[in-house]
Amino acid sequence: MTAAIRKVCGIAPDAQLPPNAPLWEMGMDSMRVVELVVLLETELDITLPDEYLVGDTFATVKSTLDVVGRFAN
C-alpha cells in the first residue's frame, strides 16, 4: 500500500515515509487523492465506502493505511 502512495506522490521507492507526516507535505493534493483511491481499489480489489473518502483518511500515511487496511483484509 505504501508503494501506491509513493507512486502517486512521486516519492522514490527507497525514501522514508514517516507514518505521521502530513501527506500534503509529500505532494498529495485532491487530484492525487483520486488517483490514489483508484489505484488502491484496483490493486487491492476493494471499494472504499464514500464516508471514508474524506480529508482525514488521507491526512497521513498511517491514517490512509489504517482505513485501507480495514477493507483489504
PDB file of C-alpha atoms in Angstrom, residues 1-9 11 13 17 23 28 35-37 39-46 48 57-58 60-73:
ATOM      1  CA  MET A   1       0.000   0.000   0.000  1.00  0.00           C
ATOM      2  CA  THR A   2       2.861   2.395   0.649  1.00  0.00           C
ATOM      3  CA  ALA A   3       4.056   1.704  -2.888  1.00  0.00           C
ATOM      4  CA  ALA A   4       0.839   3.277  -4.176  1.00  0.00           C
ATOM      5  CA  ILE A   5       1.400   6.387  -2.039  1.00  0.00           C
ATOM      6  CA  ARG A   6       4.980   6.628  -3.291  1.00  0.00           C
ATOM      7  CA  LYS A   7       3.863   6.248  -6.908  1.00  0.00           C
ATOM      8  CA  VAL A   8       1.101   8.856  -6.709  1.00  0.00           C
ATOM      9  CA  CYS A   9       3.254  11.382  -4.845  1.00  0.00           C
ATOM     10  CA  ILE A  11       8.401   9.559  -3.956  1.00  0.00           C
ATOM     11  CA  PRO A  13      10.950   3.681  -3.591  1.00  0.00           C
ATOM     12  CA  LEU A  17       7.617   7.569   4.638  1.00  0.00           C
ATOM     13  CA  LEU A  23       0.713  13.641   3.007  1.00  0.00           C
ATOM     14  CA  MET A  28      -0.628  14.928  -2.093  1.00  0.00           C
ATOM     15  CA  GLU A  35      -5.608   8.773  -8.340  1.00  0.00           C
ATOM     16  CA  LEU A  36      -4.582   7.018  -5.112  1.00  0.00           C
ATOM     17  CA  VAL A  37      -8.115   5.786  -4.412  1.00  0.00           C
ATOM     18  CA  LEU A  39      -5.026   2.728  -7.708  1.00  0.00           C
ATOM     19  CA  LEU A  40      -5.671   1.177  -4.284  1.00  0.00           C
ATOM     20  CA  GLU A  41      -9.146  -0.037  -5.200  1.00  0.00           C
ATOM     21  CA  THR A  42      -7.818  -1.616  -8.388  1.00  0.00           C
ATOM     22  CA  GLU A  43      -4.694  -3.190  -6.901  1.00  0.00           C
ATOM     23  CA  LEU A  44      -6.419  -4.492  -3.765  1.00  0.00           C
ATOM     24  CA  ASP A  45      -9.772  -5.323  -5.374  1.00  0.00           C
ATOM     25  CA  ILE A  46     -11.658  -3.279  -2.791  1.00  0.00           C
ATOM     26  CA  LEU A  48     -13.685   2.313  -0.231  1.00  0.00           C
ATOM     27  CA  THR A  57      -8.470   9.417   5.680  1.00  0.00           C
ATOM     28  CA  PHE A  58      -5.682  10.805   3.510  1.00  0.00           C
ATOM     29  CA  THR A  60      -1.091  10.904   6.826  1.00  0.00           C
ATOM     30  CA  VAL A  61       0.465   7.633   5.681  1.00  0.00           C
ATOM     31  CA  LYS A  62      -0.823   5.976   8.862  1.00  0.00           C
ATOM     32  CA  SER A  63      -4.394   7.259   8.528  1.00  0.00           C
ATOM     33  CA  THR A  64      -4.509   6.090   4.917  1.00  0.00           C
ATOM     34  CA  LEU A  65      -3.107   2.646   5.713  1.00  0.00           C
ATOM     35  CA  ASP A  66      -5.446   2.260   8.706  1.00  0.00           C
ATOM     36  CA  VAL A  67      -8.564   2.889   6.627  1.00  0.00           C
ATOM     37  CA  VAL A  68      -7.471   0.919   3.563  1.00  0.00           C
ATOM     38  CA  GLY A  69      -6.372  -1.962   5.808  1.00  0.00           C
ATOM     39  CA  ARG A  70      -9.934  -2.316   7.116  1.00  0.00           C
ATOM     40  CA  PHE A  71     -11.135  -3.223   3.649  1.00  0.00           C
ATOM     41  CA  ALA A  72      -8.077  -5.023   2.271  1.00  0.00           C
ATOM     42  CA  ASN A  73      -8.113  -7.823   4.806  1.00  0.00           C
TER      43      ASN A  73
END
